[in-house]
Every structure is written in structure tokens, then in C-alpha cells.
XYZ file of C-alpha atoms in Angstrom:
416
model
C 0.064 -0.198 0.350
C 0.853 3.420 -0.912
C 2.533 5.833 1.891
C -0.073 8.087 2.574
C 1.828 11.809 2.811
C 3.976 13.185 5.749
C 2.263 15.124 7.786
C 3.891 18.817 8.572
C 5.734 20.913 5.944
C 4.548 17.856 3.452
C 1.233 19.013 3.331
C 2.432 22.328 1.395
C 2.247 22.234 -2.355
C 5.445 24.567 -2.644
C 7.719 21.899 -0.811
C 5.691 19.301 -2.767
C 6.115 21.142 -6.310
C 9.664 21.886 -5.611
C 10.021 17.587 -5.165
C 7.978 16.435 -8.196
C 10.433 19.438 -10.226
C 13.417 17.215 -8.516
C 14.536 20.976 -7.846
C 16.803 19.530 -4.786
C 18.161 23.023 -3.878
C 14.261 24.561 -3.628
C 13.211 21.591 -1.689
C 15.803 21.907 0.886
C 15.534 25.735 1.277
C 11.648 25.585 1.370
C 12.073 22.419 3.986
C 13.869 25.109 5.812
C 11.374 27.758 5.883
C 8.756 25.485 6.647
C 10.178 24.012 9.839
C 12.978 26.440 10.720
C 15.685 24.196 10.681
C 19.086 25.188 10.313
C 21.182 23.791 7.386
C 23.526 21.978 10.034
C 20.391 19.939 11.074
C 18.976 18.828 8.093
C 22.295 17.518 7.074
C 21.898 15.863 10.033
C 18.891 14.389 9.065
C 20.199 13.870 5.129
C 23.867 12.523 5.995
C 25.610 15.617 4.478
C 27.752 18.663 5.481
C 27.063 21.838 6.181
C 28.386 23.442 3.569
C 26.538 20.659 0.946
C 23.499 21.872 2.167
C 24.020 25.305 1.649
C 26.096 24.310 -2.275
C 22.829 22.247 -3.574
C 20.757 24.887 -1.837
C 22.596 28.021 -4.011
C 22.871 25.817 -7.142
C 26.735 25.530 -6.995
C 25.788 21.412 -6.561
C 23.363 19.623 -8.257
C 22.330 16.988 -7.077
C 22.933 13.665 -9.930
C 23.835 10.169 -7.551
C 20.858 8.268 -6.564
C 22.558 7.259 -3.151
C 22.019 11.133 -2.148
C 18.723 11.443 -3.298
C 17.339 8.361 -1.369
C 19.284 10.248 1.345
C 17.728 13.360 0.645
C 14.017 11.696 0.111
C 14.571 9.198 3.507
C 15.753 11.975 5.499
C 13.138 14.483 5.277
C 10.599 12.445 5.344
C 9.551 12.825 1.841
C 6.166 11.246 0.293
C 6.761 8.012 -2.062
C 6.796 8.933 -5.638
C 7.935 5.722 -7.273
C 3.679 5.224 -8.255
C 2.764 7.739 -11.128
C 5.477 10.515 -9.672
C 3.679 13.121 -8.954
C -0.119 11.686 -7.797
C 1.778 8.732 -5.961
C 1.330 11.582 -2.934
C -2.749 11.972 -4.346
C -2.001 14.616 -4.973
C -4.203 15.764 -8.572
C -2.816 15.003 -11.937
C -1.601 18.010 -13.000
C 0.978 18.971 -9.773
C 0.444 22.910 -10.633
C -3.572 22.050 -9.190
C -2.453 22.646 -5.518
C -1.697 25.684 -5.867
C -4.707 26.710 -8.173
C -7.357 27.761 -5.534
C -10.681 26.454 -6.328
C -10.276 23.513 -8.568
C -12.758 22.225 -10.654
C -16.097 19.603 -9.962
C -15.130 15.914 -9.272
C -16.388 14.734 -13.134
C -14.034 17.681 -14.688
C -11.034 16.013 -12.195
C -12.232 12.884 -13.438
C -12.182 13.456 -16.989
C -8.958 15.091 -16.248
C -7.219 12.606 -14.796
C -8.687 10.022 -16.819
C -7.316 11.683 -20.531
C -3.528 11.839 -18.541
C -4.200 7.729 -17.111
C -5.647 6.176 -20.774
C -5.789 8.410 -23.022
C -9.392 9.337 -23.594
C -10.802 11.580 -25.983
C -10.014 15.427 -24.660
C -12.709 18.088 -24.329
C -13.296 21.307 -24.023
C -13.774 21.510 -20.909
C -10.680 20.251 -19.863
C -8.844 23.072 -21.686
C -10.542 25.428 -20.174
C -9.437 24.914 -16.833
C -5.721 23.894 -17.902
C -6.142 27.550 -19.860
C -7.444 29.253 -16.240
C -4.799 27.284 -14.312
C -1.892 28.708 -15.755
C -3.300 32.333 -16.021
C -2.920 31.680 -12.416
C 0.524 30.313 -12.337
C 1.469 33.869 -14.404
C -0.035 35.774 -11.871
C 1.794 33.662 -8.672
C 4.801 33.597 -10.806
C 4.456 37.539 -9.994
C 4.595 37.639 -6.368
C 6.771 34.669 -5.653
C 9.361 34.967 -8.721
C 9.839 31.853 -10.722
C 11.803 29.478 -8.848
C 8.494 27.904 -6.691
C 6.733 27.358 -9.745
C 9.701 25.545 -12.111
C 8.465 22.115 -11.028
C 4.673 22.984 -10.966
C 5.493 23.759 -14.796
C 6.910 21.320 -16.072
C 4.724 18.377 -14.594
C 1.725 20.792 -16.248
C 3.170 20.880 -19.410
C 3.915 17.296 -19.530
C 0.155 16.329 -18.354
C -1.136 19.138 -21.469
C 1.504 17.204 -24.173
C 0.469 13.229 -23.110
C -3.211 14.779 -24.132
C -2.419 15.447 -27.798
C -2.928 12.155 -29.163
C -6.032 11.691 -27.932
C -7.265 15.191 -29.184
C -8.952 15.363 -32.264
C -9.565 18.558 -35.156
C -10.107 21.970 -33.516
C -8.973 20.876 -29.876
C -5.682 19.191 -31.511
C -4.779 22.436 -32.343
C -5.938 23.916 -29.021
C -3.834 21.418 -27.413
C -0.923 22.319 -29.109
C -1.164 25.936 -28.728
C -1.558 25.725 -25.251
C 1.228 23.440 -24.878
C 3.112 26.767 -26.335
C 1.951 28.687 -23.874
C 3.104 26.567 -21.254
C 6.547 25.946 -23.329
C 6.725 30.353 -23.401
C 6.051 30.474 -19.822
C 9.272 28.156 -18.848
C 11.225 29.554 -21.094
C 11.058 33.133 -19.455
C 11.019 31.495 -15.390
C 14.583 29.936 -16.905
C 15.193 33.194 -18.013
C 15.262 35.301 -15.302
C 17.077 32.276 -13.165
C 19.937 33.577 -15.587
C 19.847 30.132 -17.252
C 20.689 31.279 -20.606
C 20.918 27.974 -22.856
C 17.505 26.431 -21.379
C 16.038 29.667 -22.176
C 16.525 29.193 -25.725
C 15.901 25.958 -26.051
C 12.274 26.540 -24.725
C 12.138 29.884 -26.624
C 12.243 27.665 -29.535
C 9.979 24.742 -28.926
C 7.410 27.217 -28.017
C 7.877 29.036 -31.262
C 7.825 25.300 -33.057
C 4.476 24.474 -31.199
C 3.042 28.100 -32.056
C 3.592 28.056 -35.665
C 2.620 24.776 -35.715
C -1.290 25.892 -34.417
C -1.469 29.001 -36.160
C -0.936 31.458 -33.271
C 0.990 34.436 -34.559
C 0.531 36.393 -30.884
C 2.698 33.300 -29.646
C 5.524 33.164 -32.448
C 6.124 37.011 -32.063
C 6.211 36.875 -28.015
C 8.928 34.055 -28.341
C 10.525 36.334 -30.485
C 10.399 39.374 -28.285
C 11.068 37.429 -25.542
C 14.821 36.498 -26.900
C 15.130 39.481 -27.813
C 14.615 40.701 -24.250
C 17.159 37.842 -23.452
C 19.659 39.066 -25.624
C 19.038 42.810 -23.693
C 19.870 41.732 -20.799
C 23.198 40.271 -21.820
C 24.225 43.465 -23.391
C 23.724 42.093 -27.283
C 22.447 45.113 -28.777
C 22.425 44.113 -32.290
C 21.103 40.743 -31.716
C 17.979 42.434 -29.538
C 17.112 44.808 -32.455
C 16.892 41.820 -35.051
C 14.800 39.787 -33.126
C 12.802 42.584 -32.132
C 12.698 43.296 -35.886
C 12.058 39.828 -36.544
C 8.759 39.897 -34.651
C 7.281 42.791 -35.781
C 7.539 41.895 -39.531
C 7.306 38.105 -39.548
C 4.323 37.641 -37.941
C 1.423 39.061 -39.939
C -1.719 39.415 -38.049
C -0.606 40.199 -34.402
C -2.706 41.775 -31.831
C -1.223 45.617 -31.016
C 0.024 44.760 -27.720
C 2.026 42.228 -28.963
C 3.017 45.188 -32.095
C 3.899 47.249 -29.517
C 6.047 45.082 -27.285
C 7.981 44.170 -30.191
C 8.501 48.120 -31.155
C 8.901 49.038 -27.862
C 11.759 45.495 -27.380
C 13.586 47.522 -30.881
C 13.720 50.714 -29.363
C 15.457 49.319 -26.147
C 18.281 47.786 -28.536
C 19.071 51.230 -29.554
C 18.977 52.541 -26.810
C 21.489 50.082 -25.428
C 23.632 50.534 -28.508
C 23.275 54.547 -27.842
C 21.639 54.907 -31.016
C 19.369 57.989 -29.492
C 17.424 59.195 -32.416
C 16.241 55.590 -33.342
C 15.413 54.834 -30.046
C 12.820 57.923 -29.320
C 11.548 57.676 -32.219
C 10.486 53.438 -32.269
C 9.567 54.401 -28.876
C 6.938 57.177 -29.885
C 5.392 54.540 -32.632
C 5.039 52.165 -29.411
C 3.674 54.164 -26.938
C 0.954 55.209 -30.371
C 0.797 51.672 -30.764
C 0.190 50.909 -27.058
C -2.243 53.320 -26.613
C -4.556 52.262 -30.112
C -4.501 48.053 -27.397
C -5.490 49.984 -24.626
C -8.845 50.304 -26.066
C -9.318 47.186 -26.362
C -7.684 44.885 -23.870
C -10.335 41.941 -24.757
C -8.665 41.352 -28.008
C -4.924 40.591 -26.377
C -4.113 37.071 -25.492
C -4.247 36.095 -21.852
C -0.210 36.308 -21.176
C -0.062 40.500 -22.373
C -2.104 40.533 -19.110
C 0.378 43.276 -17.444
C 0.983 45.190 -20.615
C -0.606 48.349 -20.280
C 0.120 51.808 -21.338
C 1.841 51.983 -17.416
C 3.954 49.080 -18.147
C 5.642 51.157 -21.401
C 6.152 53.990 -19.291
C 8.255 51.676 -16.997
C 9.963 50.046 -20.849
C 10.901 54.249 -21.761
C 12.478 54.325 -19.051
C 14.365 51.612 -19.176
C 15.714 52.808 -22.189
C 15.954 56.426 -21.237
C 18.416 54.374 -18.235
C 20.613 53.629 -21.366
C 20.639 56.663 -22.553
C 21.914 58.237 -19.492
C 19.393 61.259 -19.538
C 19.491 60.398 -16.026
C 16.655 63.217 -14.999
C 13.922 62.016 -17.460
C 15.009 58.280 -16.521
C 13.594 59.536 -12.835
C 10.852 60.766 -13.923
C 9.644 58.183 -16.067
C 10.232 55.268 -13.878
C 8.919 57.436 -11.120
C 5.137 57.854 -12.662
C 5.384 54.188 -13.401
C 6.216 52.934 -10.199
C 3.498 55.017 -8.672
C 0.701 53.473 -10.676
C 1.934 49.389 -10.347
C 0.044 47.300 -7.976
C 1.610 45.493 -5.354
C 0.718 42.253 -7.065
C 4.080 42.858 -9.334
C 6.498 42.031 -6.452
C 8.621 40.787 -8.600
C 8.482 43.388 -11.515
C 8.151 46.146 -8.672
C 11.555 45.498 -7.155
C 13.035 45.287 -11.001
C 12.453 48.987 -11.738
C 12.998 50.284 -7.945
C 16.828 49.187 -8.425
C 16.570 50.363 -11.915
C 14.890 53.959 -10.566
C 18.191 54.277 -7.815
C 20.696 53.203 -10.671
C 18.766 56.507 -12.892
C 18.949 59.035 -9.498
C 22.801 57.514 -8.572
C 23.457 58.534 -11.998
C 21.607 62.058 -11.549
C 23.614 62.937 -8.754
C 20.798 61.872 -6.416
C 22.731 60.199 -4.343
C 20.678 59.750 -0.583
C 17.768 59.238 -2.198
C 19.314 56.818 -4.784
C 20.745 54.636 -1.399
C 17.153 55.246 -0.022
C 15.973 53.795 -3.021
C 17.900 50.772 -3.026
C 18.131 49.479 0.347
C 14.621 49.512 0.877
C 14.385 47.080 -2.214
C 17.020 44.929 -1.065
C 14.978 42.501 0.612
C 12.373 42.131 -2.449
C 15.588 41.595 -4.275
C 17.097 38.698 -1.924
C 14.012 36.902 -2.327
C 12.738 37.355 -5.712
C 14.833 39.400 -7.963
C 17.640 37.195 -8.074
C 20.212 37.703 -10.210
C 19.197 40.340 -12.691
C 17.690 43.021 -9.902
C 20.595 41.916 -7.327
C 22.856 42.760 -10.443
C 20.911 46.074 -11.104
C 21.763 46.688 -7.262
C 24.987 46.129 -7.220
C 25.193 48.704 -10.542
C 24.412 50.981 -8.583
C 26.708 50.020 -5.863
C 29.537 51.082 -7.982
C 28.157 54.211 -9.492
C 27.008 55.263 -5.714
C 30.733 55.029 -4.757
C 32.145 56.503 -7.436
C 29.605 59.418 -6.329
C 29.996 59.285 -2.766
C 32.367 56.424 -1.569
C 30.550 56.192 2.337
C 26.780 55.630 0.970
C 28.042 53.276 -1.784
C 29.962 51.648 1.084
C 26.435 51.439 2.874
C 24.202 49.796 0.011
C 27.241 47.234 -0.299
C 27.381 46.588 3.378
C 23.258 46.217 3.383
C 23.858 43.875 0.200
C 26.563 41.838 1.981
C 23.380 41.096 4.693
C 21.558 39.437 2.082
C 24.693 37.288 0.093
């Protein structure tokens, strides 16, 4: 008989998701957070030194040995996952259902399980439910950051792919489209964690599936996000080329997707120091986004965050690249004032950009105040991008005001 879930921390969906995704760093971090145990104590439970636990948590050591995996599972009292993976401990067929709030009725839940287990016919209600689940996970990632959700989304994508064999007609196209959206989300989360190769592989898979499903919006979005990745790595020319490909190679995209591609090209030109072209494209993008805002119902669901206010923040980042510090401060301040608090990860990022702009403008006291206030969120949900931007700000502050630069460095060290 299968063992029932262990009481205590193993009833928590975030810990189960980490275990389901074999993310052992997340398993150890979440287990310690839920139990209050130190790395030393956890090491005693699983037969590892404290330094080994620390290295696994920080991603400096990968768990590849079956012996170590067995020690981790046994020592932490993890539920048995040998039968049917995630469903061995009685979870719903998709691990992410535990995070999704109210689930479907019992009949719909049974249909999802039947589809996965026996290749029964897929129906529209099942796919509607998975659409809603994906939308909820996107919004959860805004608050939690990407790391806790990776294992969940990998399992969810496996469920979607398993449905393809039993889908017929238009429903088969919907399954492929849903798989493309899941792959794009996984790519974004890999990019958020600075896993460049994994992100590119997922974007390529998402793009392929989007083309197969005839989804121009997702095909263009994957190119947009690859442009964003190039921008984040300082590859300005590649950023521009990919953004231009998103603008012109996928006809029929929504205004919002088109506006995103246009501002992405502008940011690439700004990174190259080409102010005139950057401002021209930013003005074009702003006009497109204003039109898109008149009919938000026409936008694909993953564009829920993109709005004229969000565009103001994008303009602020481009202006920051052009070293127009005062304008960047104004734009980032205006955008942040209207950004909802639930966008915790993104709010941390734009606040670090604001701190950088203030430091560049010589407003060192304000820069230090903004930077130190955002350090906890940047450490919790903003690594590595927000965290790296804070280090850049510390360097700018050190040049302009060594004492304040040292203060920020000290604040960062407290969270390292």
C-alpha cells in the first residue's frame, strides 16, 4: 500500500512542487523555511555536511547521485513518488492544481485524470480549466518569483503534451497552442533565473509549436522574449534583429504584441547609444499601446500585464541606457507609482532601475534610500537581475559618494 503524505511540511504545495520537479535546492530551502531548521540540522537528517547543504541550495552543486537523492528523500520524510510521479502522494493529476485555488468539479477532475491515464478523448472543459490554471500560475509568479513554480509547470506541460494523442480536430490545435504557452512560460522562468541555454531551448520549442498551431501572437512573443534576453545580456544588435523579426515576420499579431516588439527594438537601439532611432521607435510604440489599451479584450492572455503604464517603465529603461538620468527618474517614478503591489518581482526590478537612475543623476541620498529599501525583495524574488542591478548602482554610488556606496554594499552583504 502506498504511504500517505507525511504530516507537517509535506502538506505544503510549494514543497511538493519542488520535489515533483526534482529541484533539490528548492526542496532544501523550502523545507528549512517551513520547519525553521538550520542547514546544519538538515545536514544531520540527510547525512550531508552543512557546506554541502548550502551548495545544493545555492545551485553550486547538482544532485546527480541516486544515493544522495535517496538520503534526501528518506532523511526529510518526503512522500513516496515511485508510483505515477506526482500522483503517488494523492495529489491531483497536475501538480500545480494544489496552487490554483478552487479547482474544477469532481466530474471535470475525473476527466482530466482519465485523459492522462488512458488517452480518453480531450474535451473543451478540460482545456478551459488548464487555460485558467496557467493564467493563475502566471500571476503567482509575479509575487513568488519563478523558482518555486518551475517544477509545477514542467509537470503541467507533460500533462498537456500527453493529451495530444487523444485530441481531435480543433481541440488538437488548442492542445498544441496550450503547449506553446506553457513552453513560453517555462522559457521566461529559465530566463528569469539566468539559465540562458534552457531559456533559448524552451523559446525555440514554443515558437515551433506556435507556428504549428497557427498562433501568430505567441510566435511573435517568443521572438520578443528572445530579444529581451539578448538585451539583458548586453547584445544590442541581436536584440534589435529579433525584435524586428517579431514586428514583421508574424503578420496578424495583436496591437499589444506589436507594441511590445516595437519598444523592444527601441531598447536595443538605446543600448547601442542610438538615441534618435530609440526615441522614434518609442514614440511609435506608445501610439500602438494607446490603441491597444482601447480594446484589452483583443490581447492574448499572457499580455495581461502590458499597459500604457507598463510602457512608461519600458521607456524609463531605454532612457536609462541613454544616460538621460533626469528623464529616466521621472518615467520610472511615474510608472512605479501606478504599478500594483502584486507585481512584487517586477516592482523590485524597476525600483533597482530607479535607484540606478538617481545615482547617475547625482541624487545619491535618494538613490541609497530606494536601493536599500528594495534589497529584501531583490534578494527574495529578484535574483539575479535585480540583484545585479543593485550592484551596478552600488558601483555608481561609490564613484559619486564613497560613503553611501559602502552603505549599499554593506546592505547587500547582509543578504548574500
